[in-house]
PDB file of C-alpha atoms in Angstrom:
ATOM      1  CA  SER A 222      92.143 121.270 108.151  1.00  0.00           C
ATOM      2  CA  GLN A 223      92.715 117.640 109.063  1.00  0.00           C
ATOM      3  CA  GLN A 224      90.312 115.214 107.474  1.00  0.00           C
ATOM      4  CA  GLY A 225      90.519 112.621 110.207  1.00  0.00           C
ATOM      5  CA  GLU A 226      89.895 113.186 113.876  1.00  0.00           C
ATOM      6  CA  GLU A 227      91.038 110.499 116.243  1.00  0.00           C
ATOM      7  CA  ASP A 228      90.151 109.622 119.757  1.00  0.00           C
ATOM      8  CA  PRO A 229      91.333 109.211 122.299  1.00  0.00           C
ATOM      9  CA  GLN A 230      94.221 111.645 121.933  1.00  0.00           C
ATOM     10  CA  ALA A 231      96.204 109.545 124.398  1.00  0.00           C
ATOM     11  CA  LEU A 232      95.808 106.034 125.774  1.00  0.00           C
ATOM     12  CA  SER A 233      97.753 104.263 128.510  1.00  0.00           C
ATOM     13  CA  ILE A 234      97.363 100.523 129.087  1.00  0.00           C
ATOM     14  CA  GLN A 235      99.212  97.561 130.562  1.00  0.00           C
ATOM     15  CA  GLU A 236     100.911  94.899 128.481  1.00  0.00           C
ATOM     16  CA  GLY A 237      98.468  92.189 127.473  1.00  0.00           C
ATOM     17  CA  GLU A 238      95.472  94.516 127.330  1.00  0.00           C
ATOM     18  CA  ASN A 239      93.720  95.499 124.119  1.00  0.00           C
ATOM     19  CA  ALA A 240      93.938  99.017 122.706  1.00  0.00           C
ATOM     20  CA  THR A 241      91.208 100.582 120.582  1.00  0.00           C
ATOM     21  CA  MET A 242      91.607 103.794 118.634  1.00  0.00           C
ATOM     22  CA  ASN A 243      88.892 105.517 116.635  1.00  0.00           C
ATOM     23  CA  CYS A 244      88.987 107.728 113.565  1.00  0.00           C
ATOM     24  CA  SER A 245      86.202 109.847 112.102  1.00  0.00           C
ATOM     25  CA  TYR A 246      86.194 111.627 108.761  1.00  0.00           C
ATOM     26  CA  LYS A 247      83.915 114.033 106.965  1.00  0.00           C
ATOM     27  CA  THR A 248      83.585 113.193 103.271  1.00  0.00           C
ATOM     28  CA  SER A 249      83.504 110.165 100.987  1.00  0.00           C
ATOM     29  CA  ILE A 250      86.768 108.295 100.743  1.00  0.00           C
ATOM     30  CA  ASN A 251      88.514 105.819  98.449  1.00  0.00           C
ATOM     31  CA  ASN A 252      90.184 104.020 101.305  1.00  0.00           C
ATOM     32  CA  LEU A 253      91.412 104.531 104.836  1.00  0.00           C
ATOM     33  CA  GLN A 254      94.920 103.770 105.986  1.00  0.00           C
ATOM     34  CA  TRP A 255      96.445 103.352 109.447  1.00  0.00           C
ATOM     35  CA  TYR A 256     100.046 104.233 110.251  1.00  0.00           C
ATOM     36  CA  ARG A 257     102.294 103.961 113.296  1.00  0.00           C
ATOM     37  CA  GLN A 258     105.020 106.434 114.207  1.00  0.00           C
ATOM     38  CA  ASN A 259     107.687 105.842 116.816  1.00  0.00           C
ATOM     39  CA  SER A 260     109.086 108.963 118.413  1.00  0.00           C
ATOM     40  CA  GLY A 261     111.280 110.934 116.018  1.00  0.00           C
ATOM     41  CA  ARG A 262     110.914 108.424 113.196  1.00  0.00           C
ATOM     42  CA  GLY A 263     108.987 108.156 109.952  1.00  0.00           C
ATOM     43  CA  LEU A 264     105.563 106.579 109.681  1.00  0.00           C
ATOM     44  CA  VAL A 265     105.078 102.876 109.068  1.00  0.00           C
ATOM     45  CA  HIS A 266     102.068 101.638 107.118  1.00  0.00           C
ATOM     46  CA  LEU A 267      99.912  99.149 109.046  1.00  0.00           C
ATOM     47  CA  ILE A 268      96.698  98.428 107.148  1.00  0.00           C
ATOM     48  CA  LEU A 269      94.741  99.807 104.185  1.00  0.00           C
ATOM     49  CA  ILE A 270      91.001  99.172 104.109  1.00  0.00           C
ATOM     50  CA  ARG A 271      88.988 100.007 101.008  1.00  0.00           C
ATOM     51  CA  SER A 272      85.643 101.781 101.119  1.00  0.00           C
ATOM     52  CA  ASN A 273      83.813  98.554 100.126  1.00  0.00           C
ATOM     53  CA  GLU A 274      85.418  96.538 102.941  1.00  0.00           C
ATOM     54  CA  ARG A 275      84.084  96.372 106.495  1.00  0.00           C
ATOM     55  CA  GLU A 276      86.846  94.602 108.382  1.00  0.00           C
ATOM     56  CA  LYS A 277      90.457  93.664 107.878  1.00  0.00           C
ATOM     57  CA  HIS A 278      93.003  91.776 109.985  1.00  0.00           C
ATOM     58  CA  SER A 279      96.779  91.755 110.085  1.00  0.00           C
ATOM     59  CA  GLY A 280      98.394  89.788 112.891  1.00  0.00           C
ATOM     60  CA  ARG A 281      97.299  91.402 116.173  1.00  0.00           C
ATOM     61  CA  LEU A 282      95.662  94.300 114.325  1.00  0.00           C
ATOM     62  CA  ARG A 283      91.997  94.516 113.413  1.00  0.00           C
ATOM     63  CA  VAL A 284      90.550  97.455 111.500  1.00  0.00           C
ATOM     64  CA  THR A 285      86.874  98.128 110.918  1.00  0.00           C
ATOM     65  CA  LEU A 286      85.286 100.676 108.605  1.00  0.00           C
ATOM     66  CA  ASP A 287      81.737 102.008 108.792  1.00  0.00           C
ATOM     67  CA  THR A 288      81.167 104.285 105.814  1.00  0.00           C
ATOM     68  CA  SER A 289      77.622 105.135 106.939  1.00  0.00           C
ATOM     69  CA  LYS A 290      79.051 106.627 110.142  1.00  0.00           C
ATOM     70  CA  LYS A 291      82.238 107.814 108.438  1.00  0.00           C
ATOM     71  CA  SER A 292      84.350 106.143 111.082  1.00  0.00           C
ATOM     72  CA  SER A 293      87.025 103.512 111.507  1.00  0.00           C
ATOM     73  CA  SER A 294      88.606 101.779 114.461  1.00  0.00           C
ATOM     74  CA  LEU A 295      91.969 100.125 115.010  1.00  0.00           C
ATOM     75  CA  LEU A 296      92.179  97.368 117.603  1.00  0.00           C
ATOM     76  CA  ILE A 297      95.533  96.103 118.837  1.00  0.00           C
ATOM     77  CA  THR A 298      95.109  92.868 120.772  1.00  0.00           C
ATOM     78  CA  ALA A 299      97.446  91.585 123.491  1.00  0.00           C
ATOM     79  CA  SER A 300      99.484  94.783 123.413  1.00  0.00           C
ATOM     80  CA  ARG A 301     103.226  94.843 124.030  1.00  0.00           C
ATOM     81  CA  ALA A 302     105.561  97.566 125.268  1.00  0.00           C
ATOM     82  CA  ALA A 303     106.933  97.729 121.706  1.00  0.00           C
ATOM     83  CA  ASP A 304     103.493  98.908 120.528  1.00  0.00           C
ATOM     84  CA  THR A 305     104.141 102.234 122.288  1.00  0.00           C
ATOM     85  CA  ALA A 306     103.881 104.806 119.491  1.00  0.00           C
ATOM     86  CA  SER A 307     101.554 107.337 117.882  1.00  0.00           C
ATOM     87  CA  TYR A 308      98.894 105.935 115.570  1.00  0.00           C
ATOM     88  CA  PHE A 309      97.378 107.904 112.707  1.00  0.00           C
ATOM     89  CA  CYS A 310      94.519 107.293 110.321  1.00  0.00           C
ATOM     90  CA  ALA A 311      94.780 108.783 106.831  1.00  0.00           C
ATOM     91  CA  THR A 312      92.278 109.115 104.021  1.00  0.00           C
ATOM     92  CA  VAL A 313      92.150 110.172 100.392  1.00  0.00           C
ATOM     93  CA  PHE A 314      89.110 112.243  99.470  1.00  0.00           C
ATOM     94  CA  GLN A 315      87.244 110.844  96.491  1.00  0.00           C
ATOM     95  CA  GLY A 316      88.287 112.831  93.435  1.00  0.00           C
ATOM     96  CA  THR A 317      91.566 114.058  94.906  1.00  0.00           C
ATOM     97  CA  ASP A 318      95.093 112.771  95.306  1.00  0.00           C
ATOM     98  CA  LYS A 319      95.700 114.249  98.753  1.00  0.00           C
ATOM     99  CA  LEU A 320      96.383 111.851 101.629  1.00  0.00           C
ATOM    100  CA  ILE A 321      95.123 113.621 104.738  1.00  0.00           C
ATOM    101  CA  PHE A 322      96.200 112.476 108.184  1.00  0.00           C
ATOM    102  CA  GLY A 323      94.278 112.619 111.420  1.00  0.00           C
ATOM    103  CA  THR A 324      95.451 114.121 114.661  1.00  0.00           C
ATOM    104  CA  GLY A 325      96.756 110.823 116.031  1.00  0.00           C
ATOM    105  CA  THR A 326      96.452 108.732 119.185  1.00  0.00           C
ATOM    106  CA  ARG A 327      99.489 108.433 121.452  1.00  0.00           C
ATOM    107  CA  LEU A 328      99.557 104.918 122.867  1.00  0.00           C
ATOM    108  CA  GLN A 329     101.664 104.064 125.916  1.00  0.00           C
ATOM    109  CA  VAL A 330     101.934 100.396 126.863  1.00  0.00           C
ATOM    110  CA  PHE A 331     103.440  99.754 130.289  1.00  0.00           C
ATOM    111  CA  PRO A 332     105.318  96.501 130.941  1.00  0.00           C
TER     112      PRO A 332
ATOM    113  CA  ASP B 142     115.880  96.924  98.883  1.00  0.00           C
ATOM    114  CA  ALA B 143     116.756 100.197 100.548  1.00  0.00           C
ATOM    115  CA  GLY B 144     113.892 102.163 102.030  1.00  0.00           C
ATOM    116  CA  VAL B 145     113.108 105.808 101.440  1.00  0.00           C
ATOM    117  CA  THR B 146     116.141 107.915 102.271  1.00  0.00           C
ATOM    118  CA  GLN B 147     116.111 111.588 103.162  1.00  0.00           C
ATOM    119  CA  SER B 148     118.933 114.059 103.589  1.00  0.00           C
ATOM    120  CA  PRO B 149     120.016 115.806 105.619  1.00  0.00           C
ATOM    121  CA  THR B 150     118.660 114.310 108.850  1.00  0.00           C
ATOM    122  CA  HIS B 151     118.946 117.583 110.757  1.00  0.00           C
ATOM    123  CA  LEU B 152     119.292 121.167 109.631  1.00  0.00           C
ATOM    124  CA  ILE B 153     119.477 124.509 111.406  1.00  0.00           C
ATOM    125  CA  LYS B 154     118.717 127.684 109.496  1.00  0.00           C
ATOM    126  CA  THR B 155     117.911 131.290 110.318  1.00  0.00           C
ATOM    127  CA  ARG B 156     114.883 133.309 109.297  1.00  0.00           C
ATOM    128  CA  GLY B 157     114.923 134.470 105.685  1.00  0.00           C
ATOM    129  CA  GLN B 158     117.252 131.738 104.474  1.00  0.00           C
ATOM    130  CA  HIS B 159     116.485 129.100 101.866  1.00  0.00           C
ATOM    131  CA  VAL B 160     116.588 125.318 102.328  1.00  0.00           C
ATOM    132  CA  THR B 161     116.617 122.290 100.024  1.00  0.00           C
ATOM    133  CA  LEU B 162     115.605 118.867 101.311  1.00  0.00           C
ATOM    134  CA  ARG B 163     116.217 115.696  99.345  1.00  0.00           C
ATOM    135  CA  CYS B 164     114.442 112.362  99.043  1.00  0.00           C
ATOM    136  CA  SER B 165     115.238 109.108  97.286  1.00  0.00           C
ATOM    137  CA  PRO B 166     112.231 106.794  96.878  1.00  0.00           C
ATOM    138  CA  ILE B 167     112.167 103.037  97.025  1.00  0.00           C
ATOM    139  CA  SER B 168     113.385 101.535  93.763  1.00  0.00           C
ATOM    140  CA  GLY B 169     110.472 101.173  91.344  1.00  0.00           C
ATOM    141  CA  HIS B 170     108.285 103.742  93.100  1.00  0.00           C
ATOM    142  CA  LYS B 171     107.245 106.565  90.823  1.00  0.00           C
ATOM    143  CA  SER B 172     105.202 108.664  93.259  1.00  0.00           C
ATOM    144  CA  VAL B 173     106.800 110.902  95.881  1.00  0.00           C
ATOM    145  CA  SER B 174     104.913 112.991  98.430  1.00  0.00           C
ATOM    146  CA  TRP B 175     106.112 115.545 100.958  1.00  0.00           C
ATOM    147  CA  TYR B 176     104.621 116.224 104.381  1.00  0.00           C
ATOM    148  CA  GLN B 177     105.258 118.715 107.163  1.00  0.00           C
ATOM    149  CA  GLN B 178     104.816 117.477 110.717  1.00  0.00           C
ATOM    150  CA  VAL B 179     104.791 119.929 113.571  1.00  0.00           C
ATOM    151  CA  LEU B 180     105.433 118.469 117.017  1.00  0.00           C
ATOM    152  CA  GLY B 181     102.335 116.824 118.452  1.00  0.00           C
ATOM    153  CA  GLN B 182     100.331 116.913 115.221  1.00  0.00           C
ATOM    154  CA  GLY B 183      99.704 114.649 112.258  1.00  0.00           C
ATOM    155  CA  PRO B 184     101.612 115.088 108.991  1.00  0.00           C
ATOM    156  CA  GLN B 185     100.266 117.829 106.702  1.00  0.00           C
ATOM    157  CA  PHE B 186     100.291 117.136 102.961  1.00  0.00           C
ATOM    158  CA  ILE B 187     102.500 119.547 100.968  1.00  0.00           C
ATOM    159  CA  PHE B 188     103.022 118.047  97.485  1.00  0.00           C
ATOM    160  CA  GLN B 189     102.695 114.874  95.497  1.00  0.00           C
ATOM    161  CA  TYR B 190     104.689 114.165  92.325  1.00  0.00           C
ATOM    162  CA  TYR B 191     104.261 111.336  89.840  1.00  0.00           C
ATOM    163  CA  GLU B 192     106.415 110.855  86.770  1.00  0.00           C
ATOM    164  CA  LYS B 193     107.936 114.310  87.329  1.00  0.00           C
ATOM    165  CA  GLU B 194     104.541 116.027  87.262  1.00  0.00           C
ATOM    166  CA  GLU B 195     102.851 117.699  90.242  1.00  0.00           C
ATOM    167  CA  ARG B 196      99.687 115.729  91.044  1.00  0.00           C
ATOM    168  CA  GLY B 197      98.597 117.457  94.233  1.00  0.00           C
ATOM    169  CA  ARG B 198      99.337 120.464  96.379  1.00  0.00           C
ATOM    170  CA  GLY B 199      98.332 121.178  99.959  1.00  0.00           C
ATOM    171  CA  ASN B 200      97.549 124.519 101.590  1.00  0.00           C
ATOM    172  CA  PHE B 201     101.090 125.847 101.745  1.00  0.00           C
ATOM    173  CA  PRO B 202     102.378 129.236 100.520  1.00  0.00           C
ATOM    174  CA  ASP B 203     104.314 129.685  97.306  1.00  0.00           C
ATOM    175  CA  ARG B 204     107.521 129.772  99.343  1.00  0.00           C
ATOM    176  CA  PHE B 205     107.263 125.979  99.196  1.00  0.00           C
ATOM    177  CA  SER B 206     108.158 124.298  95.915  1.00  0.00           C
ATOM    178  CA  ALA B 207     109.281 120.879  94.819  1.00  0.00           C
ATOM    179  CA  ARG B 208     110.370 118.913  91.828  1.00  0.00           C
ATOM    180  CA  GLN B 209     110.931 115.311  90.824  1.00  0.00           C
ATOM    181  CA  PHE B 210     113.857 114.155  88.723  1.00  0.00           C
ATOM    182  CA  PRO B 211     113.987 111.499  85.966  1.00  0.00           C
ATOM    183  CA  ASN B 212     115.312 108.962  88.500  1.00  0.00           C
ATOM    184  CA  TYR B 213     112.183 109.729  90.652  1.00  0.00           C
ATOM    185  CA  SER B 214     114.159 111.351  93.446  1.00  0.00           C
ATOM    186  CA  SER B 215     112.737 114.627  94.672  1.00  0.00           C
ATOM    187  CA  GLU B 216     113.676 117.942  96.251  1.00  0.00           C
ATOM    188  CA  LEU B 217     111.595 120.186  98.475  1.00  0.00           C
ATOM    189  CA  ASN B 218     112.602 123.836  98.510  1.00  0.00           C
ATOM    190  CA  VAL B 219     111.490 126.410 101.034  1.00  0.00           C
ATOM    191  CA  ASN B 220     112.354 130.092 100.567  1.00  0.00           C
ATOM    192  CA  ALA B 221     112.287 132.989 103.023  1.00  0.00           C
ATOM    193  CA  LEU B 222     112.186 130.704 106.032  1.00  0.00           C
ATOM    194  CA  LEU B 223     109.949 131.636 108.959  1.00  0.00           C
ATOM    195  CA  LEU B 224     110.109 130.454 112.554  1.00  0.00           C
ATOM    196  CA  GLY B 225     106.875 128.548 111.909  1.00  0.00           C
ATOM    197  CA  ASP B 226     108.584 126.410 109.281  1.00  0.00           C
ATOM    198  CA  SER B 227     110.373 124.536 112.061  1.00  0.00           C
ATOM    199  CA  ALA B 228     109.116 120.963 111.737  1.00  0.00           C
ATOM    200  CA  LEU B 229     109.888 117.413 110.696  1.00  0.00           C
ATOM    201  CA  TYR B 230     109.675 117.149 106.895  1.00  0.00           C
ATOM    202  CA  LEU B 231     108.725 113.693 105.717  1.00  0.00           C
ATOM    203  CA  CYS B 232     108.996 112.160 102.292  1.00  0.00           C
ATOM    204  CA  ALA B 233     106.930 109.156 101.244  1.00  0.00           C
ATOM    205  CA  SER B 234     106.986 107.032  98.112  1.00  0.00           C
ATOM    206  CA  SER B 235     104.549 104.609  96.537  1.00  0.00           C
ATOM    207  CA  LEU B 236     104.133 102.819  93.240  1.00  0.00           C
ATOM    208  CA  TRP B 237     101.598 105.191  91.732  1.00  0.00           C
ATOM    209  CA  ASP B 238      99.527 107.364  94.018  1.00  0.00           C
ATOM    210  CA  ASN B 239      98.257 108.099  97.505  1.00  0.00           C
ATOM    211  CA  ASN B 240      95.596 105.369  97.322  1.00  0.00           C
ATOM    212  CA  GLN B 241      98.347 102.856  98.025  1.00  0.00           C
ATOM    213  CA  PRO B 242     100.424 102.266 101.140  1.00  0.00           C
ATOM    214  CA  GLN B 243     102.980 105.002 101.572  1.00  0.00           C
ATOM    215  CA  HIS B 244     106.579 104.217 102.535  1.00  0.00           C
ATOM    216  CA  PHE B 245     108.086 106.971 104.636  1.00  0.00           C
ATOM    217  CA  GLY B 246     111.625 108.077 105.264  1.00  0.00           C
ATOM    218  CA  ASP B 247     112.714 109.138 108.740  1.00  0.00           C
ATOM    219  CA  GLY B 248     112.475 112.788 107.800  1.00  0.00           C
ATOM    220  CA  THR B 249     114.562 115.927 108.009  1.00  0.00           C
ATOM    221  CA  ARG B 250     114.316 117.853 111.273  1.00  0.00           C
ATOM    222  CA  LEU B 251     114.417 121.547 110.319  1.00  0.00           C
ATOM    223  CA  SER B 252     114.973 124.123 113.036  1.00  0.00           C
ATOM    224  CA  ILE B 253     114.670 127.831 112.308  1.00  0.00           C
ATOM    225  CA  LEU B 254     116.418 130.257 114.669  1.00  0.00           C
TER     226      LEU B 254
END
């Protein structure tokens, strides 16, 4: 079964608005990673946040991690039409080498 | 540097046939992982190889096998194809393991008739 569950499953916003996606997981992790996937393409790595970090920024992206709640969020600020894609969180269980992906959030940004 | 390359990009097979998918990692990357992605779902982990040794295996039947060559390229083999094997097969490489950012190819779209 998938380790990460994401919500919402789909999100539609206007350009310039912020988009927030959430990811929950079930067991202890080494780190949590966020990826973007454009339709029919491979995944692109966005941010990796370690289990001892609480927040990380990269350009218009902000990721938070709350290990006590076993959850993470990805915030995209001032969204653009080019941000339209599916976004996935992925985690590695502690003690394993398996990278397990969540179910994904499909983001649609309208111009 | 070239990214992760996969071949072929598309493939059509019939039930019961065998397929081999190929992946070339980014230069210097020693870890290669394979994923299956069914339409509308997240990628499912199949295998991870590091230095030609299998480091991890997902919940896939024995019909799925893989190997990694001395130049770190990799092949995924699937025998006795079923309709349910239709999916996008993704390869990812990284320096050492799955605790690092993964670099994905654009995948092989496999259709089973």
